[in-house]
GROMACS .gro file of C-alpha atoms in nm:
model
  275
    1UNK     CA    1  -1.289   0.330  -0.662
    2UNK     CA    2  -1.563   0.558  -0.708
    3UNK     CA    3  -1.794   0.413  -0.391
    4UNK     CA    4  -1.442   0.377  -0.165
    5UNK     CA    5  -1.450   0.790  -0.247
    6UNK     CA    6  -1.761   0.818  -0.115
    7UNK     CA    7  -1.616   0.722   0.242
    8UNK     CA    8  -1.256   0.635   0.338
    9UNK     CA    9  -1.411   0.285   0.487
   10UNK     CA   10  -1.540   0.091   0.203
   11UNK     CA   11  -1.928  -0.042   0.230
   12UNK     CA   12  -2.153  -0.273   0.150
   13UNK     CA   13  -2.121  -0.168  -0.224
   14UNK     CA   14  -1.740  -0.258  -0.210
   15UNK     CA   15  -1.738  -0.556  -0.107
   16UNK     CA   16  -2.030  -0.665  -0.332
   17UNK     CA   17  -1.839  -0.518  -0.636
   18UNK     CA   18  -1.485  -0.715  -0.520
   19UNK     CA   19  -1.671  -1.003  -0.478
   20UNK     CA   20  -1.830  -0.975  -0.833
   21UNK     CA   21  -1.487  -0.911  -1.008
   22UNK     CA   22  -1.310  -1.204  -0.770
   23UNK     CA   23  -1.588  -1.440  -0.939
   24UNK     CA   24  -1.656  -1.304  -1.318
   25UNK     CA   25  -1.512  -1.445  -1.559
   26UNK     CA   26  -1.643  -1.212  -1.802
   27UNK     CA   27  -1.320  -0.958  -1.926
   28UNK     CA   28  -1.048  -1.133  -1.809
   29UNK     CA   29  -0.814  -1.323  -1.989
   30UNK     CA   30  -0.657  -1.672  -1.887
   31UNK     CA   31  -0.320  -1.646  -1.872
   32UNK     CA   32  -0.220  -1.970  -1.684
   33UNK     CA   33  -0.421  -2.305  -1.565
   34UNK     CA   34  -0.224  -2.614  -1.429
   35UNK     CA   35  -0.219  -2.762  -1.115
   36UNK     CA   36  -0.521  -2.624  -0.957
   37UNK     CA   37  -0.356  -2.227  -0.994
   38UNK     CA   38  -0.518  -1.994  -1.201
   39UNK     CA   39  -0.393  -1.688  -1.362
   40UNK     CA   40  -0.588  -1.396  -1.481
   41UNK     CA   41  -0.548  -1.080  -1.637
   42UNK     CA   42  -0.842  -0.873  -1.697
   43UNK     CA   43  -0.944  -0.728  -2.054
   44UNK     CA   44  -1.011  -0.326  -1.990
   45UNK     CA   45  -1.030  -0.075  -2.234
   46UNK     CA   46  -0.662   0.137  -2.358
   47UNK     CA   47  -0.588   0.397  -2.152
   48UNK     CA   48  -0.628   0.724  -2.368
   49UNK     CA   49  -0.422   1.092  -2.234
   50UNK     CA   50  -0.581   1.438  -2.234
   51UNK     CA   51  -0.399   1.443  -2.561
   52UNK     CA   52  -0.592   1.159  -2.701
   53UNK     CA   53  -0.298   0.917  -2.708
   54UNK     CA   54  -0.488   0.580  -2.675
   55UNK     CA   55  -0.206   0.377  -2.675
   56UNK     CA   56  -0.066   0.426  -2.276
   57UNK     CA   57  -0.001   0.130  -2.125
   58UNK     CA   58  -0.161   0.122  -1.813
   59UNK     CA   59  -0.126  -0.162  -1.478
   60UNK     CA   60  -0.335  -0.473  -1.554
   61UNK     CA   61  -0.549  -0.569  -1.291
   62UNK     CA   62  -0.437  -0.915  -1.234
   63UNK     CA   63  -0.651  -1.221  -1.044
   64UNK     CA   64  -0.497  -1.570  -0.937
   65UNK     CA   65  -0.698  -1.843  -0.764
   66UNK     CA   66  -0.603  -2.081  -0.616
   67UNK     CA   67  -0.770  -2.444  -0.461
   68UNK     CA   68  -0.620  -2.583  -0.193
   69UNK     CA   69  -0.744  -2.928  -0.021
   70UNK     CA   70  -0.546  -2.937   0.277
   71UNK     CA   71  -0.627  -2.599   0.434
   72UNK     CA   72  -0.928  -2.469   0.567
   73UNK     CA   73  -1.092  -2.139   0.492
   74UNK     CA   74  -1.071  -2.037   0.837
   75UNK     CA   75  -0.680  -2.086   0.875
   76UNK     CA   76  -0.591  -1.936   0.537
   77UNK     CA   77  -0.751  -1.619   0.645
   78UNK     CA   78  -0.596  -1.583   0.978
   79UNK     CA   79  -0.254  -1.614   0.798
   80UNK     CA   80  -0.408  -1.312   0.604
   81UNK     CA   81  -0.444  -1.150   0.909
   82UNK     CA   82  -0.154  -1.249   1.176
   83UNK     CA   83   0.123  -0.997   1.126
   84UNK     CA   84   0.336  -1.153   1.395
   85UNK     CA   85   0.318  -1.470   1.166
   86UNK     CA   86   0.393  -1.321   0.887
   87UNK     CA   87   0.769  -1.266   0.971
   88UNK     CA   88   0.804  -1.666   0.961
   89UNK     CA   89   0.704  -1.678   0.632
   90UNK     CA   90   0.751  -1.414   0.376
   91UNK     CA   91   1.095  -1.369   0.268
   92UNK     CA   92   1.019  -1.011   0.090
   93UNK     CA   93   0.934  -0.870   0.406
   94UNK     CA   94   1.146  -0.528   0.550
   95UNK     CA   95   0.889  -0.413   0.747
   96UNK     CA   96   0.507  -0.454   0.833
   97UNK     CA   97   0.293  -0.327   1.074
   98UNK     CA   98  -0.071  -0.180   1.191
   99UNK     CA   99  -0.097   0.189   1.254
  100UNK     CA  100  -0.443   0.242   1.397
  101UNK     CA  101  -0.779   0.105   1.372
  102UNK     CA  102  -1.076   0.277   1.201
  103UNK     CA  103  -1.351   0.053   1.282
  104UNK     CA  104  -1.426  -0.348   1.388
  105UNK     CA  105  -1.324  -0.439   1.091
  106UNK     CA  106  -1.079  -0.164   0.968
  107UNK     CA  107  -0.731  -0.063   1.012
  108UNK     CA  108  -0.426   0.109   0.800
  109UNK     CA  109  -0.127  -0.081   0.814
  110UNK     CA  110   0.237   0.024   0.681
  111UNK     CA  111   0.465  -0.273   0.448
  112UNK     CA  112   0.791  -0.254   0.325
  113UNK     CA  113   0.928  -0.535   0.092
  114UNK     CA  114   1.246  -0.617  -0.080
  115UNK     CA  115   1.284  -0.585  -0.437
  116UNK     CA  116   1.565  -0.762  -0.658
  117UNK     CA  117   1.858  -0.531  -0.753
  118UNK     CA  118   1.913  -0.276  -0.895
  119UNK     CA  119   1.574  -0.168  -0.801
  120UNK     CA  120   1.473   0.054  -0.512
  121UNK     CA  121   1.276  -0.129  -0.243
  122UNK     CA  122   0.916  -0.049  -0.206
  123UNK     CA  123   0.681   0.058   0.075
  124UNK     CA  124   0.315   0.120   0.134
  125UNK     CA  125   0.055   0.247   0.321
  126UNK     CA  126  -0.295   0.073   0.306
  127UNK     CA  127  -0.654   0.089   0.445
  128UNK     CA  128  -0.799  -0.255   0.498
  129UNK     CA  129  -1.095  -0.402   0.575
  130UNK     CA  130  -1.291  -0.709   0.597
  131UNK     CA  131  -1.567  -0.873   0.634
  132UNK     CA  132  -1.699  -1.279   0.753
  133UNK     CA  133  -2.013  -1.496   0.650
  134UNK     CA  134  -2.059  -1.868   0.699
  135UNK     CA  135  -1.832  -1.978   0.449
  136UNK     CA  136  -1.611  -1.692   0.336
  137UNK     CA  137  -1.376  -1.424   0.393
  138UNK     CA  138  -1.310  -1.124   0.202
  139UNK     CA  139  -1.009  -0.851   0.291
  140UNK     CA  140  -1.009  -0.534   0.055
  141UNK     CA  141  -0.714  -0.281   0.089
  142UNK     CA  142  -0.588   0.090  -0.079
  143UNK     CA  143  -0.303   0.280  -0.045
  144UNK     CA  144  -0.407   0.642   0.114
  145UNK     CA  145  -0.223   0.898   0.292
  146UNK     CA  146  -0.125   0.925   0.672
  147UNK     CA  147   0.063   1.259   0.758
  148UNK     CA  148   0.299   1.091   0.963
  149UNK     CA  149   0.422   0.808   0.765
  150UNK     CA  150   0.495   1.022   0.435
  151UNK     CA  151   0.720   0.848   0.193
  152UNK     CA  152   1.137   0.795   0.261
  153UNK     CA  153   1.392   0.861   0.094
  154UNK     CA  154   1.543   0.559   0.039
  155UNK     CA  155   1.192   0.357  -0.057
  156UNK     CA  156   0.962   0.422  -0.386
  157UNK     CA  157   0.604   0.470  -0.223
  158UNK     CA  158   0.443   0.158  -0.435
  159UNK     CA  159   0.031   0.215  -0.499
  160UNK     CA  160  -0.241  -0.010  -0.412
  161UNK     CA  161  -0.514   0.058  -0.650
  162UNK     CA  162  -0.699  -0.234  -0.516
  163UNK     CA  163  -0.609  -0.531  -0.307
  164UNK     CA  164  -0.776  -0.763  -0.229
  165UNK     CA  165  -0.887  -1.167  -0.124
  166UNK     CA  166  -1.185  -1.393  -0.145
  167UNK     CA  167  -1.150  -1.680   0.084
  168UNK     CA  168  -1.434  -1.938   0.012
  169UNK     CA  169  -1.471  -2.270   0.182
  170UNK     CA  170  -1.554  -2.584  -0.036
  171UNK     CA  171  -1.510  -2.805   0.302
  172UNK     CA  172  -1.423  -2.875   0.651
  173UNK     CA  173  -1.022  -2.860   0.579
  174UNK     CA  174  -0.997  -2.717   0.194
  175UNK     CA  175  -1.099  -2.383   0.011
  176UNK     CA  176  -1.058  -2.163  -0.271
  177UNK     CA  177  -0.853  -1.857  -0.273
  178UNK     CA  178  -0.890  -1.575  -0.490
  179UNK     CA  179  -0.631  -1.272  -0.511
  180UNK     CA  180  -0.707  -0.990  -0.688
  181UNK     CA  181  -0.499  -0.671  -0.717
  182UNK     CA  182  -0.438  -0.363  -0.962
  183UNK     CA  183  -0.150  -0.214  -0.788
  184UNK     CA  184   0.192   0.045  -0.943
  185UNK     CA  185   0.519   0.002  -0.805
  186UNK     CA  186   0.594   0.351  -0.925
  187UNK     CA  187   0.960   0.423  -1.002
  188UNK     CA  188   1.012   0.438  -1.366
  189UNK     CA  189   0.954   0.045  -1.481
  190UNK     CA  190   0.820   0.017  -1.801
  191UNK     CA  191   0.436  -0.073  -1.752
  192UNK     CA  192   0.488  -0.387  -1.945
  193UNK     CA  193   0.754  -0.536  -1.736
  194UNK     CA  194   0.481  -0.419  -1.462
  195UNK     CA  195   0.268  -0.647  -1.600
  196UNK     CA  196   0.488  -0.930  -1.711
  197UNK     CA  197   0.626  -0.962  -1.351
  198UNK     CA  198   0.323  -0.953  -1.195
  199UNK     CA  199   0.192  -1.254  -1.342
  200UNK     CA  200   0.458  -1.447  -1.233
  201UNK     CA  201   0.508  -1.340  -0.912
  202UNK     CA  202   0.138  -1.352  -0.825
  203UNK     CA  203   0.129  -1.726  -0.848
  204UNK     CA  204   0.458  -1.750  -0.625
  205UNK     CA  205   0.331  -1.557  -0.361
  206UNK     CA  206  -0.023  -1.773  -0.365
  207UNK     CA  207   0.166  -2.105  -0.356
  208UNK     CA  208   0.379  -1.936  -0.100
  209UNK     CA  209   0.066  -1.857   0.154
  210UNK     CA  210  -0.062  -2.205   0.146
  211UNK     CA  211   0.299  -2.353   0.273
  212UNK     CA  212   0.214  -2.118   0.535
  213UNK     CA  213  -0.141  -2.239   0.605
  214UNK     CA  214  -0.028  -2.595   0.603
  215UNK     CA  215   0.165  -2.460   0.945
  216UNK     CA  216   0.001  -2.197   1.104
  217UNK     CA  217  -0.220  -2.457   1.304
  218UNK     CA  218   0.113  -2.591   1.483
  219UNK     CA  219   0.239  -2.209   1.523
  220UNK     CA  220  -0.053  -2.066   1.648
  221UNK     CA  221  -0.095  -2.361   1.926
  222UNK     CA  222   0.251  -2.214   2.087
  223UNK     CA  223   0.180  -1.770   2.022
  224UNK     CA  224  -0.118  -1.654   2.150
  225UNK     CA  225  -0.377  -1.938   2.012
  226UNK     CA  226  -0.655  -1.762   2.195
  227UNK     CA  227  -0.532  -1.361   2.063
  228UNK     CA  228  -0.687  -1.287   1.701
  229UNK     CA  229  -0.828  -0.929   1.710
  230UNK     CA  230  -0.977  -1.002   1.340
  231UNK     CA  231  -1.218  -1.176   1.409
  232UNK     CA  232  -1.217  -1.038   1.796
  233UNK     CA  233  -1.216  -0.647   1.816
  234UNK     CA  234  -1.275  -0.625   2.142
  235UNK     CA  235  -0.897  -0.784   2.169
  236UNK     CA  236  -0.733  -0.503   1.992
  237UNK     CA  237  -0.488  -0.302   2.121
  238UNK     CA  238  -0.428  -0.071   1.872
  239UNK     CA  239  -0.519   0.298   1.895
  240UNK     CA  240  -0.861   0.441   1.735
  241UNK     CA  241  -0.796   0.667   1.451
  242UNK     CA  242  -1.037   0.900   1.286
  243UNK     CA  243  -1.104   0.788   0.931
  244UNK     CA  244  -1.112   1.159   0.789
  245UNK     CA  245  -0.769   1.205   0.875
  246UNK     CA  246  -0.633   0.973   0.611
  247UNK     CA  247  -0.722   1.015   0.199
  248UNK     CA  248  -0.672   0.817  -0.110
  249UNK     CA  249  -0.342   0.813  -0.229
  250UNK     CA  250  -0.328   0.857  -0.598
  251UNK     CA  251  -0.023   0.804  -0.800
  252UNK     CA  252   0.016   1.030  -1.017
  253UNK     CA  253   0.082   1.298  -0.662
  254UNK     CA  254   0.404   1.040  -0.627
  255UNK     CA  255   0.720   1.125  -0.693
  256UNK     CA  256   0.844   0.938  -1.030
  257UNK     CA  257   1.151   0.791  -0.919
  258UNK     CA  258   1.410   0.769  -1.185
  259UNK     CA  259   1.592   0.409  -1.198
  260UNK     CA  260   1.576   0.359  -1.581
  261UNK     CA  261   1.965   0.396  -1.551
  262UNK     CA  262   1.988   0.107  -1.345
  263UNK     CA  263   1.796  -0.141  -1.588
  264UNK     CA  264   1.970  -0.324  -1.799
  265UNK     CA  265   1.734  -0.254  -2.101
  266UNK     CA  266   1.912  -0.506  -2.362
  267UNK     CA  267   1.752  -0.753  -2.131
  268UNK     CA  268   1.429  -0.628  -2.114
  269UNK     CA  269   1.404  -0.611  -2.501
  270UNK     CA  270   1.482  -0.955  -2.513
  271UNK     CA  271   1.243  -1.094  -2.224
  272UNK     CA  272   1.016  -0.841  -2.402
  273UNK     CA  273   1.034  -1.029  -2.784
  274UNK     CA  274   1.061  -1.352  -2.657
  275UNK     CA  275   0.760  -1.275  -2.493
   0.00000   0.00000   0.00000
């Protein structure tokens, strides 16, 4: 995070860096390997307090890849990228949409997703960017602050430490596709169940995308084949927005909201020993 602080619109550096953790296999764990998914949770020193408590849990940074050998690189990142598509296909959805651009290849967005009850629903409100080569596609993203979509009142403002994909292609019609994210729902979840969910959900979502490769071709034929402002700026119609008015958004400035009472924590003891 400590380049992204240098400017609000990651560089060179950050990309370089993403693309080095989306590839290492150095520090991370395997978790899970069947079926060509992958499931990754990276091995980072305990999180210590100003009271020297070394012991704090902290949010895994978690990495799933994926190879697919019906989808091409291409396609898989335009689902990425096509919001209007994305109402088709992901069920968690409330809300999603782009703010304002920052650059060619920059933009904040705003997403709102369902979570299962009793829990409060989440939102969040990211800078991403990305950039092309010849054969792949990488899309970072952060949470940060915009001064006119503060949090609500009845969503827990989730955090996006970093988000992010590596799309590469290994043919004409196949590729492999790499999510990595380190991100805190907030709210007052116990880290591990944080962590437990996350690498099960991760995997879902992946497997999830792909259906929606397999039919983007067909959709895209009949909405707007010729309209994708990612890879064409100049077709953008979103407003220009002045990176300095937006910062990082850090967690620990959100609100803790307090659903403890809500869990039912005889079951998370148990999915915790059996575990």
């Amino acid at each position: 995070m400590s380049r992204i602080l240098s400017g609000i619109i990651p560089d060179e550096a950050v990309f370089t860096d993403f693309r080095r953790q989306a590839l290492s296999t150095d520090n991370w764990y395997s978790k899970y390997d069947k079926n060509g998914m992958e499931v990754w949770v990276e091995v980072a020193p305990v999180a210590s307090s100003p009271q020297g408590n070394k012991n704090i849990p902290k949010v895994h940074k978690i990495k799933c890849r994926m190879t697919i050998k019906d989808v091409s690189a291409a396609t898989m990142y335009d689902v990425l990228h096509d919001g209007l598509y994305r109402k088709k296909w992901d069920p968690t959805m409330l809300e999603s949409f782009d703010i304002a651009r920052l650059s060619p290849n920059a933009d904040v967005g705003y997403y709102s997703w369902l979570c299962p009850k009793p829990l409060r629903n989440r939102d969040v409100v990211t800078l991403r960017s990305w950039q092309v080569t010849d054969d792949e596609y990488v899309i970072v993203n952060y949470s940060v602050k915009h001064l006119k979509y503060p949090p609500k009142k009845d969503l827990v403002r989730a955090i996006s430490l970093l988000t992010g994909y590596l799309v590469k292609a290994t043919g004409p019609n196949s590729c492999s596709f790499t999510y990595l994210s380190q991100a805190d729902p907030k709210g007052s979840l116990p880290k591990w169940v944080v962590n437990k969910a996350s690498q099960v959900l991760a995997p879902r979502v992946l497997k999830c995308v792909h259906k929606a490769g397999q039919s983007y071709p067909e959709w895209k034929e009949q909405n707007s084949p010729d309209q994708k402002p990612w890879l064409y700026p100049e077709q953008s119609t979103l407003p220009m927005m002045d990176p300095a008015e937006l910062t990082i958004q850090r967690a620990d400035s959100l609100e803790n909201v307090d659903e403890s009472s809500q869990l039912d924590v005889q079951e998370s003891n148990k999915a915790e020993d059996s575990s």
